[in-house]
PDB file of C-alpha atoms in Angstrom:
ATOM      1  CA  UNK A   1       0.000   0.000   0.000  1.00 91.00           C
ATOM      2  CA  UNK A   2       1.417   3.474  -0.929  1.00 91.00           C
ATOM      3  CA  UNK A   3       0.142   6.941  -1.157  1.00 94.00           C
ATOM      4  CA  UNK A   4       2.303   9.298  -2.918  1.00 93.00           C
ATOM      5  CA  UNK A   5       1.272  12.941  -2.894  1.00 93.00           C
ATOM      6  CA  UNK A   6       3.156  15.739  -5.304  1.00 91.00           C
ATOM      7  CA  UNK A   7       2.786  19.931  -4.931  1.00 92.00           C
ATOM      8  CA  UNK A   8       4.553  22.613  -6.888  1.00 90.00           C
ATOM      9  CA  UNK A   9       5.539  25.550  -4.167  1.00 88.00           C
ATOM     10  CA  UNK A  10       7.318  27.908  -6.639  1.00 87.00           C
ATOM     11  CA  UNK A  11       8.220  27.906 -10.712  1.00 87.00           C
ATOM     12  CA  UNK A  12      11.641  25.783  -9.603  1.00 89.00           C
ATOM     13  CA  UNK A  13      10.673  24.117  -5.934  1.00 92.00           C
ATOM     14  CA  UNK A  14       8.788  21.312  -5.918  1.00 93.00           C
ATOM     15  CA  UNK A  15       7.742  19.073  -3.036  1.00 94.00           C
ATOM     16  CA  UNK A  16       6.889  14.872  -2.905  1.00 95.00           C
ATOM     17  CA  UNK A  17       6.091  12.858  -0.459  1.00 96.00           C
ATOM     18  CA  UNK A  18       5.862   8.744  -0.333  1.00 95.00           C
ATOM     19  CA  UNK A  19       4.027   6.691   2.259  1.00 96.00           C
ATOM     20  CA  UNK A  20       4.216   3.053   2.086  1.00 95.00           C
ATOM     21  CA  UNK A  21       3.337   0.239   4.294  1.00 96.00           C
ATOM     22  CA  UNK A  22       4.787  -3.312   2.741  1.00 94.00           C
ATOM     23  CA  UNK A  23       3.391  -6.387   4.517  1.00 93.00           C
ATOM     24  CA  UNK A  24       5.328 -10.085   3.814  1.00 90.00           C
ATOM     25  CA  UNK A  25       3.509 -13.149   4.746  1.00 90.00           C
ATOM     26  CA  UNK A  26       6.460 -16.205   4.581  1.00 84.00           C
ATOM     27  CA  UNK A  27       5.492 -19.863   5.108  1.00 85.00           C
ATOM     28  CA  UNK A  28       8.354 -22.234   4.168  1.00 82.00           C
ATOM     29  CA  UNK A  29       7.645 -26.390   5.447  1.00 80.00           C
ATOM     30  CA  UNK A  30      10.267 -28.213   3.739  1.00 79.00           C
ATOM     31  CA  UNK A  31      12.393 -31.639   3.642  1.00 79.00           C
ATOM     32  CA  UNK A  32      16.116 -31.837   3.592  1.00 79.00           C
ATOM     33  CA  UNK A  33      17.544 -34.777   2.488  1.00 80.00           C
ATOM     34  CA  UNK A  34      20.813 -36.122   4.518  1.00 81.00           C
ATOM     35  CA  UNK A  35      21.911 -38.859   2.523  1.00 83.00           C
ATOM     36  CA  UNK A  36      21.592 -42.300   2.351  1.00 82.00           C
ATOM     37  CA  UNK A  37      22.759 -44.881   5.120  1.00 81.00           C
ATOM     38  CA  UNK A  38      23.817 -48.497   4.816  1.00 81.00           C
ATOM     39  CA  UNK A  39      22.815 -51.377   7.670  1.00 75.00           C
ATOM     40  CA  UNK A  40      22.605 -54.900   7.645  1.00 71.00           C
ATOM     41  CA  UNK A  41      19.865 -56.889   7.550  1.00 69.00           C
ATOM     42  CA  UNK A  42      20.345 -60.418   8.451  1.00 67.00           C
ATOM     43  CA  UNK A  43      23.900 -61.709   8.045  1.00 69.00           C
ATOM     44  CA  UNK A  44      24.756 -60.535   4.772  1.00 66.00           C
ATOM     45  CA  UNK A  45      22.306 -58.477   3.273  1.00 66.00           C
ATOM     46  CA  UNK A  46      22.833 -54.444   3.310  1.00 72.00           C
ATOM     47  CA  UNK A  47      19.612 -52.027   2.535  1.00 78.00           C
ATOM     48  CA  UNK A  48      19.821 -48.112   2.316  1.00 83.00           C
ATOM     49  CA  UNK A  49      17.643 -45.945   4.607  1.00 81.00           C
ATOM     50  CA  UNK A  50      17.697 -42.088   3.531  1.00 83.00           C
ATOM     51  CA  UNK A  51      17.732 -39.640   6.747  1.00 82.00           C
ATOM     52  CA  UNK A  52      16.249 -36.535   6.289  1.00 83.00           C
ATOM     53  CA  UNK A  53      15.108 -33.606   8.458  1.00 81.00           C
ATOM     54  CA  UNK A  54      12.115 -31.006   7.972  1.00 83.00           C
ATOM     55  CA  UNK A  55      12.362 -26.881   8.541  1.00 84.00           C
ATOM     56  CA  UNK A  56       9.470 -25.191   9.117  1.00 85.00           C
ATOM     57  CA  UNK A  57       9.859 -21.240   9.032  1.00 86.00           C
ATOM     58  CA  UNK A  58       7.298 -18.891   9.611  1.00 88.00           C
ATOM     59  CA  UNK A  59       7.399 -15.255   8.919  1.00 90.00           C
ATOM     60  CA  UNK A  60       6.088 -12.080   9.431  1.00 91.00           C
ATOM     61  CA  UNK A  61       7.044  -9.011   8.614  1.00 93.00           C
ATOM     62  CA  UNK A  62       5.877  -5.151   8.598  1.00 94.00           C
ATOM     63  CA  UNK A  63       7.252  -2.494   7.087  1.00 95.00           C
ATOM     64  CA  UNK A  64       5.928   1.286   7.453  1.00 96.00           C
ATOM     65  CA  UNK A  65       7.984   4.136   6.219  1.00 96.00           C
ATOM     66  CA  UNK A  66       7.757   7.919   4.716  1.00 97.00           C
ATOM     67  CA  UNK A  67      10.163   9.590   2.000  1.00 96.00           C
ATOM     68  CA  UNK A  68      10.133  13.362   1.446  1.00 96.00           C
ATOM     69  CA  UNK A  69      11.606  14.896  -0.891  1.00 96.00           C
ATOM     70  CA  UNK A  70      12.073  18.358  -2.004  1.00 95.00           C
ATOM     71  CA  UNK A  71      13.240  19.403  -5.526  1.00 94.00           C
ATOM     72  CA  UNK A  72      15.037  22.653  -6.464  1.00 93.00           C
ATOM     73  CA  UNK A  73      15.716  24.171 -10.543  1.00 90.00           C
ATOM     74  CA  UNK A  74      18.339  26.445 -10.063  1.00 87.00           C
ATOM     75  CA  UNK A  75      20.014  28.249 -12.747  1.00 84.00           C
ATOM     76  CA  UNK A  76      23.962  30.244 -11.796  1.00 79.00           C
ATOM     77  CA  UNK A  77      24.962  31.283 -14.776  1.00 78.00           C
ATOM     78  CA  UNK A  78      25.781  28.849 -17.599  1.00 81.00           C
ATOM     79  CA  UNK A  79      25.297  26.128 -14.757  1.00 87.00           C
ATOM     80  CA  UNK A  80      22.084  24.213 -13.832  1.00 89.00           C
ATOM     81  CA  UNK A  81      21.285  22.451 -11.064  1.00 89.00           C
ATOM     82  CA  UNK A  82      18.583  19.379 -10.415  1.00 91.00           C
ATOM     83  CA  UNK A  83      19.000  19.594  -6.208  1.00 92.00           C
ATOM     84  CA  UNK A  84      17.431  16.800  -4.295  1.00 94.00           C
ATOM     85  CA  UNK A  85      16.941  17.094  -0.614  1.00 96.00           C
ATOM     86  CA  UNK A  86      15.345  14.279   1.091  1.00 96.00           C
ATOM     87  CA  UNK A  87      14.808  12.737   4.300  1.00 97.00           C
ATOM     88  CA  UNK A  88      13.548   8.815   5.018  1.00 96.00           C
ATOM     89  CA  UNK A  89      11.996   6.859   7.674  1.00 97.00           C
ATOM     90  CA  UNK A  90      11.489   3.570   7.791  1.00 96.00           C
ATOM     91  CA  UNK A  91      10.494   1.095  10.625  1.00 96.00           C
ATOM     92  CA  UNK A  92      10.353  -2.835  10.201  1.00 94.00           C
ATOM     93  CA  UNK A  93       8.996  -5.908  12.478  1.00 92.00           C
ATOM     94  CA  UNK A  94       9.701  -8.791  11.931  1.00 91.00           C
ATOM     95  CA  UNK A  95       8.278 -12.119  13.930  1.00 88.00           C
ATOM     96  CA  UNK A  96       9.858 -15.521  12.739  1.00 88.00           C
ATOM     97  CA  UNK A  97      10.629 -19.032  13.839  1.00 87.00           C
ATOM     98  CA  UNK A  98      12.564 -21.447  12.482  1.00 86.00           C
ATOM     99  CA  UNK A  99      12.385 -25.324  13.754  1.00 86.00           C
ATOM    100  CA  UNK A 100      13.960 -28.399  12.615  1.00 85.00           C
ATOM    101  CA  UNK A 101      13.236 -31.674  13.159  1.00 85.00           C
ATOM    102  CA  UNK A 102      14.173 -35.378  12.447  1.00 81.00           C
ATOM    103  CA  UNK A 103      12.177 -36.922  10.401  1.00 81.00           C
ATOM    104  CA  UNK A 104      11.909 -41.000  10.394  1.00 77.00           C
ATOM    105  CA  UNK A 105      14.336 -42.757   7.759  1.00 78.00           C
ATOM    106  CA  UNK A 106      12.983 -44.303   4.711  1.00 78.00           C
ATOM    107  CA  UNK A 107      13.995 -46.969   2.885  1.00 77.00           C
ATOM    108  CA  UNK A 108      15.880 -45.831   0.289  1.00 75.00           C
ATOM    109  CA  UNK A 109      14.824 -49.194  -2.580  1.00 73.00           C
ATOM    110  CA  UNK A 110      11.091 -49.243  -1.149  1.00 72.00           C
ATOM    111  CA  UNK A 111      10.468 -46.037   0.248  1.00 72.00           C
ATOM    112  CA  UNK A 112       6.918 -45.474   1.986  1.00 73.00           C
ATOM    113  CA  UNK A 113       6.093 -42.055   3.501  1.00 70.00           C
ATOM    114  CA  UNK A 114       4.960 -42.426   7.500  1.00 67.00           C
ATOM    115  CA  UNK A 115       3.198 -40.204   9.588  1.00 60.00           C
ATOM    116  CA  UNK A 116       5.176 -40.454  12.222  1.00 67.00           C
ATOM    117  CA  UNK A 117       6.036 -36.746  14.389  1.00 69.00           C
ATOM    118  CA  UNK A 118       9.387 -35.326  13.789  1.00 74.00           C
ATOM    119  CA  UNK A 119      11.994 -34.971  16.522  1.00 77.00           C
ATOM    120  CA  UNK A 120      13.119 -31.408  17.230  1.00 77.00           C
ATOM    121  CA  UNK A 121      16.798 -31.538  16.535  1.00 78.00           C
ATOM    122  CA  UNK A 122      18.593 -29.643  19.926  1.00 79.00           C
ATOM    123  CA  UNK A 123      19.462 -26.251  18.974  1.00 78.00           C
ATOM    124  CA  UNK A 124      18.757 -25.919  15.853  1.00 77.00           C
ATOM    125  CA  UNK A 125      15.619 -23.616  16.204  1.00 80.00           C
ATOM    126  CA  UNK A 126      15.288 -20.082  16.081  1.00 81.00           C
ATOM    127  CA  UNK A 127      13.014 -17.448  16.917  1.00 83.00           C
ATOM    128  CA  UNK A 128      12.992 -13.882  16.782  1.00 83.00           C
ATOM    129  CA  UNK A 129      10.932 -10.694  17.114  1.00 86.00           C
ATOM    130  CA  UNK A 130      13.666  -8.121  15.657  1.00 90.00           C
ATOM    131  CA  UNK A 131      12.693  -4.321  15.041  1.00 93.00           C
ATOM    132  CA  UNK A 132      14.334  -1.795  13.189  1.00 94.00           C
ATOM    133  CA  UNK A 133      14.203   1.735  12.502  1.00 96.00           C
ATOM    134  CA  UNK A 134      16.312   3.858  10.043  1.00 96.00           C
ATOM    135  CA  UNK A 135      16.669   7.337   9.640  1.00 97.00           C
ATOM    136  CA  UNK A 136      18.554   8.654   6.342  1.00 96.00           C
ATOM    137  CA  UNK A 137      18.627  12.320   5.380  1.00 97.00           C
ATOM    138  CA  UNK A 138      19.836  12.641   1.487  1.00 96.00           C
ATOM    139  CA  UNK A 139      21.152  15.144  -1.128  1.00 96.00           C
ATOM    140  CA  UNK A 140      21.728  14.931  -4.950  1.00 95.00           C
ATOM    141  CA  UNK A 141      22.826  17.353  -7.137  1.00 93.00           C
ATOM    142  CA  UNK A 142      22.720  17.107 -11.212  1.00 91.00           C
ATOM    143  CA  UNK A 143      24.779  19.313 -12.683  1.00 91.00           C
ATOM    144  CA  UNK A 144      24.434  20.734 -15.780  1.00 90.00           C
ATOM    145  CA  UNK A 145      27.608  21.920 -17.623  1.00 86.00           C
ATOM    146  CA  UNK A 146      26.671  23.005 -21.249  1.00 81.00           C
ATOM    147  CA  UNK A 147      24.580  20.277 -23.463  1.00 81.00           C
ATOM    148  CA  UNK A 148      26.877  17.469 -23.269  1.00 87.00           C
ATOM    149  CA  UNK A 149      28.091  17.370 -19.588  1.00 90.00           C
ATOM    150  CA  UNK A 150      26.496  16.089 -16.446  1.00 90.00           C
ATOM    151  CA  UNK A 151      28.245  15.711 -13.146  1.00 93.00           C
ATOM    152  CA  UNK A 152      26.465  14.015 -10.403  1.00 93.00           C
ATOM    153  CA  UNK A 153      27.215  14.194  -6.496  1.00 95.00           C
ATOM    154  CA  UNK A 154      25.576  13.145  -3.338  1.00 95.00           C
ATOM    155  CA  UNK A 155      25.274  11.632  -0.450  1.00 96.00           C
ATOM    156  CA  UNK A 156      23.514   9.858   2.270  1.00 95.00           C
ATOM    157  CA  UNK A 157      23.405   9.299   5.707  1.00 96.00           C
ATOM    158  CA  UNK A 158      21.820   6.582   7.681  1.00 95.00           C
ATOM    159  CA  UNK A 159      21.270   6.008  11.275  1.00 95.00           C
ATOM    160  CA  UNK A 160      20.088   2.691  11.990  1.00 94.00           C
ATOM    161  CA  UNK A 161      18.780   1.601  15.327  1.00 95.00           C
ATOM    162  CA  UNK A 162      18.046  -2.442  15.879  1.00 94.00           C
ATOM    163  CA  UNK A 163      16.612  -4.484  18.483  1.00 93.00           C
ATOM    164  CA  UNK A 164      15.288  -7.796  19.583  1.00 89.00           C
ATOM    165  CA  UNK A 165      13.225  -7.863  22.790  1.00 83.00           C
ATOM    166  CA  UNK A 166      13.317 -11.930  22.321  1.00 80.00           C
ATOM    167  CA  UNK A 167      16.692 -12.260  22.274  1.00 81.00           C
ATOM    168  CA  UNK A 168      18.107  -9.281  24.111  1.00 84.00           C
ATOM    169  CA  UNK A 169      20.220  -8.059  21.134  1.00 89.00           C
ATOM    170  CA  UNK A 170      20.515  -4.256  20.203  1.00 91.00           C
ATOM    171  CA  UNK A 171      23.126  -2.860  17.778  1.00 92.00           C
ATOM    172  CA  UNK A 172      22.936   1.174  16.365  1.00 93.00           C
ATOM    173  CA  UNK A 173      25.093   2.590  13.312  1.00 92.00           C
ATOM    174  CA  UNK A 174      25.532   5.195  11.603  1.00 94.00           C
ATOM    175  CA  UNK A 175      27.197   5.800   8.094  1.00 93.00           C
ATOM    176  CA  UNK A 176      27.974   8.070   5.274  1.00 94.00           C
ATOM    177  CA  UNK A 177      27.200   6.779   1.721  1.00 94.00           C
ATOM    178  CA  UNK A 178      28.522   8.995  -1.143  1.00 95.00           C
ATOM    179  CA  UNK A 179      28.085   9.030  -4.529  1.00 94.00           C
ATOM    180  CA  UNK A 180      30.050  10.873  -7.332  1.00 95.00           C
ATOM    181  CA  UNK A 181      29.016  10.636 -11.079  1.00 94.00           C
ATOM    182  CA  UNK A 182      29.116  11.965 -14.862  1.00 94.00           C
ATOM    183  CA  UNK A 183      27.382  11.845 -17.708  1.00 92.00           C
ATOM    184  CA  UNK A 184      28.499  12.640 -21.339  1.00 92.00           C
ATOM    185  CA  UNK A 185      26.065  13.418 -24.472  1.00 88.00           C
ATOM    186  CA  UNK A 186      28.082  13.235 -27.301  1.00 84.00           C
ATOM    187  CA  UNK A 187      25.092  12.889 -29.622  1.00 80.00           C
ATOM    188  CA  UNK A 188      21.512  13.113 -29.545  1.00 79.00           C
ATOM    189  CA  UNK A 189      21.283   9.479 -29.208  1.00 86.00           C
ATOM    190  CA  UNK A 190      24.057   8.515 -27.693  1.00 88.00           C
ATOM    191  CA  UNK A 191      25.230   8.876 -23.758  1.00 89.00           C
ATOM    192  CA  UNK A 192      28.302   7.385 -21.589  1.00 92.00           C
ATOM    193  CA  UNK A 193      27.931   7.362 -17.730  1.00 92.00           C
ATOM    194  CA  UNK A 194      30.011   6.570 -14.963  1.00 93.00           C
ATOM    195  CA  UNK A 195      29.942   6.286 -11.223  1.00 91.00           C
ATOM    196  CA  UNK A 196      31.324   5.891  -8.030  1.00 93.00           C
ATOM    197  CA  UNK A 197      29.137   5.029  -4.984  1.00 90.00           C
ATOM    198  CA  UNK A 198      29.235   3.141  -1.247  1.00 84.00           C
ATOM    199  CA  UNK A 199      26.102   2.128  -0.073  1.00 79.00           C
ATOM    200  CA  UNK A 200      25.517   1.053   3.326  1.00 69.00           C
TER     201      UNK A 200
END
């Protein structure tokens, strides 16, 4: 779900906004197969069993978040400038847990599927109710040198903050992204870009 919303404030400042919510639904209930086993049956004869294990995962996650942007045409000189200012918030939830669990062998030259309940494996589930916010101010500017010359620059900064009540885990960072660019227009139909950029 997303409701964007666009207003012209002046001949060369423009302002957008972008609210979304994203919802993901994830159900995964699936077999791994560990390979098959040799054992004896009788004195001499040696049958296969395959052992195998099933994961069950289930999902949930929210995501609500707001983007606004502001957008400035500004002329100095024989240089223009496309300036984008912007600010985002986002905050996700997500509730999952992951179990695994043995699963009874079957034979591997007359296999027959049984209904028989799994076996948690020790320590091999997982469960988790993380939460995350991020807040990330942003700035572009496209520069226009003549007709055949762009230069690109900006940057952004985000400022993450994470925690899980479940587990007792909580972690914060912070970090710079830049990104430097250009763009030449040797013909009408033809361009050549390049850039340089960190994301984070």
């Amino acid at each position: 779900m997303q409701a964007d919303y666009e207003v012209a404030l002046a001949d060369n400042v423009s302002l957008r906004n972008k609210l979304y919510y994203r919802g993901l639904d994830w159900t995964s209930d699936g077999t791994r197969l560990l390979g098959a086993v040799p054992f004896l049956v009788g004195d001499s004869v040696v049958a296969f069993s395959v052992l195998r294990t099933q994961i069950q995962l289930l999902d949930d996650q929210d995501v609500v978040g707001n983007q606004l942007e502001a957008i400035f045409d500004l002329d100095a000189g024989s240089v223009h400038h496309d300036l984008l200012a912007g600010v985002e918030y986002t905050r996700t939830t997500d509730t999952f847990s992951i179990d695994v669990e043995f699963l009874s062998p079957v034979a591997l030259q007359d296999p027959a599927q049984t209904s028989t309940p799994g076996i948690p494996v020790p320590g091999q589930s997982l469960a988790g109710e993380p939460r995350s916010t991020v807040f990330a101010p942003y700035l572009i500017d496209q520069i226009s040198l003549g007709d055949s010359v762009q230069l690109l620059a900006g940057a952004r900064f985000d400022v993450i903050d994470f925690e899980d009540e479940l587990t007792g885990r909580e972690r914060s960072d912070s970090e710079l992204s830049p990104m430097l660019g250009a763009v030449w227009l040797p013909g009408s139909d033809v361009s050549v870009y390049g850039n340089f950029s960190r994301s984070f």
